[in-house]
């Protein structure tokens, strides 16, 4: 799952060969970025070295296997549980699991050693507990959602914007007293993650502030894209016209009211990123599983009550793109460059 030089320069080259790295070296090499993601991945390459694997390519394969297991298992588990109590829940859950496994971009994106990939399962876990809070109104689920969002933010800071969705949920539920545990758990999460960075860099949230200052001054140099880029991206990922048809007798309120937390997480994340000048497709990796949750009711309707040609069209196009996405020339070239170096 290597498709960009960033994967190599800021990820792979700092965790393998494991025998050439240690925690202090990774922290020194982190620069403006947090060393936490690389330290997390380094634990797996170090594990590979510990069991006798000295070849860097094999160490990398061990790391990628752990990334794939982490992202797939967490995303499918928490995604599946969104549909347990809904009408047609088992089939909807299987549709979601199928999309996470075989949607043409997933095997590529969720084996990449990127902060976006590593944050995605924790965003999903946070969205699930937000879902539980919205439907059960238990304060503990609000706290769990905050904790998992903090963990996502330790990999990619920008995922923290989803905290806005949690505030909106409390306001929609009109349980204003629940803002107290939300604020307290949020403050503790900010403090704990900041203290961890203090341990690495010597001051509270040192990596976050240095990264933010760099982004504010340099981000425009990486290119400017229009506001609608990410909206168009997700429309394209729905593989039109599969889901573009009349939904006769489709109970929108019944189907989507329980999924309001997922909708809020997705909307807040996409809209906030749309205001950022520089946009890359990989920025949307953290909420791609949530996108699959949101289209699952539509896919379920299409499978059970719409024309079969849409399903055939989706399957044919998807499985033509799958090998092209997973085994493309740029990816193989970068692997070759890495091996040569």
Short mmCIF file of C-alpha atoms in Angstrom, two decimals:
data_model
loop_
_atom_site.label_atom_id
_atom_site.label_comp_id
_atom_site.label_asym_id
_atom_site.label_seq_id
_atom_site.Cartn_x
_atom_site.Cartn_y
_atom_site.Cartn_z
CA UNK A 1 0.00 0.00 0.00
CA UNK A 2 2.68 2.55 -0.95
CA UNK A 3 1.50 5.23 -3.39
CA UNK A 4 3.29 8.40 -2.32
CA UNK A 5 6.82 9.41 -1.44
CA UNK A 6 5.44 10.84 1.83
CA UNK A 7 4.66 7.26 2.87
CA UNK A 8 8.32 6.44 2.50
CA UNK A 9 10.01 9.63 3.69
CA UNK A 10 7.89 10.32 6.78
CA UNK A 11 6.84 6.77 7.59
CA UNK A 12 8.67 3.72 6.31
CA UNK A 13 12.18 5.21 6.29
CA UNK A 14 11.81 6.01 10.00
CA UNK A 15 10.75 2.56 11.21
CA UNK A 16 12.78 0.16 9.06
CA UNK A 17 15.35 -1.27 9.26
CA UNK A 18 14.28 -1.60 12.89
CA UNK A 19 17.88 -2.40 13.89
CA UNK A 20 18.92 1.12 12.78
CA UNK A 21 16.29 2.99 14.79
CA UNK A 22 15.33 3.62 18.40
CA UNK A 23 12.73 5.80 20.13
CA UNK A 24 15.10 8.72 20.67
CA UNK A 25 16.12 8.71 17.01
CA UNK A 26 12.51 8.66 15.81
CA UNK A 27 11.62 11.58 18.10
CA UNK A 28 14.59 13.61 16.83
CA UNK A 29 13.67 12.89 13.19
CA UNK A 30 10.00 13.89 13.65
CA UNK A 31 10.63 17.60 13.06
CA UNK A 32 7.37 19.57 13.11
CA UNK A 33 5.30 16.36 13.21
CA UNK A 34 4.29 14.29 16.18
CA UNK A 35 6.53 11.23 16.65
CA UNK A 36 3.61 9.21 18.03
CA UNK A 37 2.46 7.59 14.73
CA UNK A 38 5.99 6.46 13.88
CA UNK A 39 6.59 5.20 17.40
CA UNK A 40 3.35 3.23 17.13
CA UNK A 41 4.46 1.64 13.83
CA UNK A 42 8.00 1.15 15.12
CA UNK A 43 6.67 -1.10 17.88
CA UNK A 44 5.59 -3.57 15.16
CA UNK A 45 8.82 -3.43 13.14
CA UNK A 46 10.72 -3.83 16.43
CA UNK A 47 8.53 -6.84 17.21
CA UNK A 48 9.46 -8.32 13.84
CA UNK A 49 13.14 -7.78 14.63
CA UNK A 50 12.62 -9.34 18.04
CA UNK A 51 11.40 -12.58 16.49
CA UNK A 52 14.38 -12.74 14.17
CA UNK A 53 13.24 -10.87 11.03
CA UNK A 54 16.18 -8.71 9.95
CA UNK A 55 15.26 -8.00 6.30
CA UNK A 56 13.72 -4.48 6.06
CA UNK A 57 11.21 -5.53 3.38
CA UNK A 58 9.93 -8.35 5.59
CA UNK A 59 9.77 -6.02 8.58
CA UNK A 60 7.67 -3.65 6.48
CA UNK A 61 5.33 -6.48 5.52
CA UNK A 62 4.80 -7.25 9.21
CA UNK A 63 3.95 -3.58 9.86
CA UNK A 64 1.52 -3.45 6.92
CA UNK A 65 -0.19 -6.64 8.13
CA UNK A 66 -0.77 -5.07 11.55
CA UNK A 67 -2.09 -1.87 9.92
CA UNK A 68 -4.48 -3.91 7.76
CA UNK A 69 -5.71 -5.99 10.72
CA UNK A 70 -6.19 -2.94 12.95
CA UNK A 71 -8.07 -0.87 10.37
CA UNK A 72 -10.20 -3.68 8.96
CA UNK A 73 -11.18 -5.27 12.27
CA UNK A 74 -12.02 -2.03 14.08
CA UNK A 75 -13.81 -0.41 11.15
CA UNK A 76 -15.92 -3.47 10.35
CA UNK A 77 -16.73 -4.24 14.00
CA UNK A 78 -17.96 -0.75 14.89
CA UNK A 79 -19.54 -0.23 11.47
CA UNK A 80 -21.46 -3.51 11.62
CA UNK A 81 -22.81 -2.64 15.08
CA UNK A 82 -24.50 0.47 13.64
CA UNK A 83 -27.04 -1.84 11.96
CA UNK A 84 -27.61 -4.56 14.58
CA UNK A 85 -31.03 -3.31 15.69
CA UNK A 86 -32.27 -1.89 12.37
CA UNK A 87 -34.68 -3.49 9.94
CA UNK A 88 -32.67 -5.82 7.70
CA UNK A 89 -29.74 -5.26 10.02
CA UNK A 90 -27.80 -8.43 9.28
CA UNK A 91 -27.85 -7.85 5.52
CA UNK A 92 -27.01 -4.16 5.97
CA UNK A 93 -24.12 -5.15 8.20
CA UNK A 94 -22.86 -7.59 5.58
CA UNK A 95 -23.14 -4.91 2.88
CA UNK A 96 -20.98 -2.61 5.01
CA UNK A 97 -18.43 -5.39 5.64
CA UNK A 98 -18.35 -6.12 1.90
CA UNK A 99 -17.66 -2.46 1.10
CA UNK A 100 -14.84 -2.29 3.65
CA UNK A 101 -13.30 -5.46 2.23
CA UNK A 102 -13.78 -5.13 -1.52
CA UNK A 103 -14.48 -1.51 -2.43
CA UNK A 104 -11.73 -0.86 -4.93
CA UNK A 105 -9.83 1.73 -2.86
CA UNK A 106 -9.95 0.02 0.54
CA UNK A 107 -7.22 -2.66 0.17
CA UNK A 108 -4.89 0.09 -1.03
CA UNK A 109 -5.78 2.89 1.40
CA UNK A 110 -6.06 0.81 4.56
CA UNK A 111 -2.64 -0.78 4.20
CA UNK A 112 -0.80 2.53 3.88
CA UNK A 113 1.46 3.63 6.77
CA UNK A 114 -0.20 7.05 6.89
CA UNK A 115 -1.59 9.05 9.77
CA UNK A 116 -4.95 9.23 7.95
CA UNK A 117 -5.13 5.45 7.78
CA UNK A 118 -4.15 4.99 11.42
CA UNK A 119 -6.71 7.54 12.64
CA UNK A 120 -9.66 6.06 10.70
CA UNK A 121 -10.56 3.15 13.03
CA UNK A 122 -10.56 5.44 16.06
CA UNK A 123 -12.79 7.96 14.27
CA UNK A 124 -15.12 5.05 13.51
CA UNK A 125 -15.09 3.90 17.15
CA UNK A 126 -15.85 7.45 18.30
CA UNK A 127 -18.72 7.69 15.80
CA UNK A 128 -20.13 4.39 17.09
CA UNK A 129 -20.21 5.59 20.70
CA UNK A 130 -21.75 8.86 19.52
CA UNK A 131 -24.37 6.66 17.83
CA UNK A 132 -24.93 4.82 21.13
CA UNK A 133 -25.27 8.11 23.01
CA UNK A 134 -27.75 9.49 20.49
CA UNK A 135 -29.94 6.40 20.66
CA UNK A 136 -29.50 5.41 24.35
CA UNK A 137 -28.74 8.81 25.96
CA UNK A 138 -26.09 7.38 28.30
CA UNK A 139 -23.38 9.85 29.33
CA UNK A 140 -20.67 7.17 29.42
CA UNK A 141 -20.97 6.70 25.67
CA UNK A 142 -20.31 10.42 25.21
CA UNK A 143 -17.13 10.03 27.24
CA UNK A 144 -16.06 6.95 25.26
CA UNK A 145 -16.63 8.87 22.01
CA UNK A 146 -14.38 11.65 23.31
CA UNK A 147 -11.61 9.22 24.32
CA UNK A 148 -11.55 7.50 20.92
CA UNK A 149 -11.59 10.86 19.17
CA UNK A 150 -8.57 11.88 21.23
CA UNK A 151 -6.80 8.70 20.08
CA UNK A 152 -7.65 9.52 16.46
CA UNK A 153 -6.31 13.03 16.95
CA UNK A 154 -2.99 11.69 18.20
CA UNK A 155 -2.48 10.23 14.71
CA UNK A 156 -4.04 13.09 12.72
CA UNK A 157 -4.85 16.34 14.48
CA UNK A 158 -7.56 17.36 12.00
CA UNK A 159 -9.89 14.55 13.12
CA UNK A 160 -10.44 16.48 16.33
CA UNK A 161 -12.87 18.72 14.44
CA UNK A 162 -15.43 15.93 14.88
CA UNK A 163 -15.77 17.10 18.48
CA UNK A 164 -18.09 19.74 17.01
CA UNK A 165 -20.41 16.89 16.01
CA UNK A 166 -20.52 15.70 19.63
CA UNK A 167 -21.52 19.16 20.82
CA UNK A 168 -24.25 19.33 18.16
CA UNK A 169 -25.57 15.92 19.24
CA UNK A 170 -25.93 17.08 22.84
CA UNK A 171 -27.76 20.20 21.69
CA UNK A 172 -30.05 18.21 19.37
CA UNK A 173 -30.90 15.86 22.25
CA UNK A 174 -31.56 18.93 24.46
CA UNK A 175 -29.61 17.27 27.26
CA UNK A 176 -27.67 20.41 28.11
CA UNK A 177 -26.32 18.97 31.35
CA UNK A 178 -24.46 16.39 29.28
CA UNK A 179 -22.23 19.21 28.10
CA UNK A 180 -20.54 19.01 31.51
CA UNK A 181 -19.11 15.45 31.12
CA UNK A 182 -18.35 16.24 27.47
CA UNK A 183 -16.32 19.33 28.38
CA UNK A 184 -14.59 17.58 31.29
CA UNK A 185 -13.67 14.48 29.27
CA UNK A 186 -12.56 16.71 26.38
CA UNK A 187 -10.33 18.78 28.67
CA UNK A 188 -8.79 15.64 30.16
CA UNK A 189 -8.23 14.22 26.67
CA UNK A 190 -6.48 17.42 25.55
CA UNK A 191 -4.33 17.39 28.69
CA UNK A 192 -3.36 13.72 28.43
CA UNK A 193 -2.41 13.96 24.74
CA UNK A 194 -0.53 17.19 25.46
CA UNK A 195 1.42 15.62 28.32
CA UNK A 196 2.43 12.75 26.04
CA UNK A 197 3.82 15.28 23.57
CA UNK A 198 5.55 17.02 26.46
CA UNK A 199 7.31 13.74 27.15
CA UNK A 200 8.47 13.65 23.52
CA UNK A 201 9.20 17.30 22.74
CA UNK A 202 9.55 19.08 26.09
CA UNK A 203 6.40 21.21 26.15
CA UNK A 204 2.62 20.81 26.15
CA UNK A 205 1.36 20.01 22.61
CA UNK A 206 4.70 21.09 21.14
CA UNK A 207 4.18 19.04 17.97
CA UNK A 208 0.65 20.36 17.45
CA UNK A 209 1.70 24.02 17.69
CA UNK A 210 4.77 23.61 15.46
CA UNK A 211 2.74 21.68 12.88
CA UNK A 212 -0.06 24.29 12.96
CA UNK A 213 2.35 27.19 12.52
CA UNK A 214 3.93 25.47 9.54
CA UNK A 215 0.56 24.73 7.93
CA UNK A 216 -0.68 28.30 8.36
CA UNK A 217 2.38 29.77 6.67
CA UNK A 218 3.16 27.14 4.03
CA UNK A 219 -0.04 25.31 3.07
CA UNK A 220 -0.92 27.62 0.17
CA UNK A 221 2.37 26.66 -1.51
CA UNK A 222 1.14 23.10 -2.02
CA UNK A 223 -1.65 24.14 -4.37
CA UNK A 224 -5.15 25.59 -4.25
CA UNK A 225 -8.31 23.67 -5.06
CA UNK A 226 -11.98 24.77 -5.16
CA UNK A 227 -14.39 24.28 -2.26
CA UNK A 228 -16.34 21.43 -3.89
CA UNK A 229 -13.42 19.03 -4.49
CA UNK A 230 -14.23 16.63 -1.63
CA UNK A 231 -17.97 16.72 -2.34
CA UNK A 232 -17.25 15.76 -5.94
CA UNK A 233 -14.85 13.07 -4.72
CA UNK A 234 -17.53 11.28 -2.68
CA UNK A 235 -20.06 11.62 -5.47
CA UNK A 236 -17.54 9.93 -7.73
CA UNK A 237 -16.83 7.21 -5.16
CA UNK A 238 -20.51 6.25 -5.24
CA UNK A 239 -19.81 5.03 -8.81
CA UNK A 240 -22.74 6.84 -10.51
CA UNK A 241 -25.39 6.09 -11.48
CA UNK A 242 -25.60 3.11 -9.06
CA UNK A 243 -27.33 5.05 -6.26
CA UNK A 244 -28.91 7.77 -8.43
CA UNK A 245 -32.53 6.69 -8.80
CA UNK A 246 -35.96 7.18 -7.30
CA UNK A 247 -36.33 5.65 -3.85
CA UNK A 248 -40.02 4.81 -3.92
CA UNK A 249 -41.47 4.06 -0.47
CA UNK A 250 -38.02 4.53 1.08
CA UNK A 251 -38.46 5.52 4.72
CA UNK A 252 -35.79 8.18 4.95
CA UNK A 253 -36.55 9.22 8.52
CA UNK A 254 -36.66 5.65 9.84
CA UNK A 255 -33.49 4.66 8.00
CA UNK A 256 -31.37 7.70 8.78
CA UNK A 257 -32.50 9.02 12.14
CA UNK A 258 -30.31 6.48 14.05
CA UNK A 259 -27.40 7.39 11.75
CA UNK A 260 -27.50 11.12 12.51
CA UNK A 261 -24.21 10.90 14.51
CA UNK A 262 -22.42 9.30 11.55
CA UNK A 263 -23.94 11.95 9.27
CA UNK A 264 -22.74 14.73 11.56
CA UNK A 265 -19.22 13.30 11.83
CA UNK A 266 -19.03 13.03 8.05
CA UNK A 267 -20.53 16.46 7.34
CA UNK A 268 -18.42 18.32 9.90
CA UNK A 269 -15.23 16.65 8.67
CA UNK A 270 -15.87 17.17 4.95
CA UNK A 271 -17.18 20.72 5.22
CA UNK A 272 -14.36 21.88 7.51
CA UNK A 273 -11.75 20.37 5.17
CA UNK A 274 -13.46 21.99 2.20
CA UNK A 275 -12.56 25.42 3.62
CA UNK A 276 -8.85 24.50 3.66
CA UNK A 277 -7.00 25.85 0.63
CA UNK A 278 -4.92 22.75 -0.09
CA UNK A 279 -6.81 19.49 -0.62
CA UNK A 280 -5.63 15.94 -1.25
CA UNK A 281 -7.80 12.85 -1.63
CA UNK A 282 -5.96 11.12 1.24
CA UNK A 283 -7.31 13.73 3.66
CA UNK A 284 -10.69 11.96 3.43
CA UNK A 285 -9.38 8.52 4.42
CA UNK A 286 -10.44 8.94 8.10
CA UNK A 287 -14.15 9.24 7.18
CA UNK A 288 -14.34 6.84 4.22
CA UNK A 289 -15.72 4.03 6.47
CA UNK A 290 -18.37 6.46 7.77
CA UNK A 291 -19.25 7.24 4.15
CA UNK A 292 -19.89 3.49 3.69
CA UNK A 293 -22.21 3.54 6.72
CA UNK A 294 -24.20 6.39 5.19
CA UNK A 295 -24.65 4.73 1.79
CA UNK A 296 -25.41 1.26 3.22
CA UNK A 297 -29.20 1.89 3.52
CA UNK A 298 -29.20 3.09 -0.10
CA UNK A 299 -27.24 0.04 -1.26
CA UNK A 300 -29.61 -2.19 0.74
CA UNK A 301 -32.62 -0.65 -1.01
CA UNK A 302 -30.88 -1.00 -4.39
CA UNK A 303 -30.11 -4.67 -3.71
CA UNK A 304 -33.58 -5.59 -2.54
CA UNK A 305 -36.00 -3.34 -4.44
CA UNK A 306 -34.27 -1.84 -7.45
CA UNK A 307 -33.10 -3.09 -10.82
CA UNK A 308 -30.41 -5.78 -10.79
CA UNK A 309 -28.48 -4.00 -13.53
CA UNK A 310 -27.25 -1.45 -10.97
CA UNK A 311 -25.70 -4.17 -8.84
CA UNK A 312 -24.13 -5.84 -11.87
CA UNK A 313 -22.78 -2.48 -13.01
CA UNK A 314 -21.29 -1.77 -9.58
CA UNK A 315 -19.68 -5.21 -9.26
CA UNK A 316 -18.18 -5.10 -12.77
CA UNK A 317 -16.77 -1.57 -12.46
CA UNK A 318 -15.55 -2.11 -8.90
CA UNK A 319 -13.72 -5.35 -9.61
CA UNK A 320 -12.14 -3.93 -12.74
CA UNK A 321 -10.77 -1.04 -10.69
CA UNK A 322 -9.70 -3.16 -7.70
CA UNK A 323 -6.51 -4.69 -9.19
CA UNK A 324 -5.66 -1.41 -10.94
CA UNK A 325 -5.81 0.45 -7.63
CA UNK A 326 -3.91 -2.19 -5.69
CA UNK A 327 -1.17 -2.90 -8.24
CA UNK A 328 -0.46 0.28 -10.16
CA UNK A 329 2.71 1.51 -11.85
CA UNK A 330 3.47 4.45 -9.47
CA UNK A 331 3.10 2.19 -6.46
CA UNK A 332 5.39 -0.50 -7.91
CA UNK A 333 7.92 2.14 -8.97
CA UNK A 334 8.12 3.61 -5.45
CA UNK A 335 8.55 0.12 -3.97
CA UNK A 336 11.38 -0.38 -6.46
CA UNK A 337 12.99 2.93 -5.50
CA UNK A 338 12.76 2.05 -1.80
CA UNK A 339 14.40 -1.34 -2.41
CA UNK A 340 17.15 0.25 -4.53
CA UNK A 341 17.97 2.81 -1.81
#
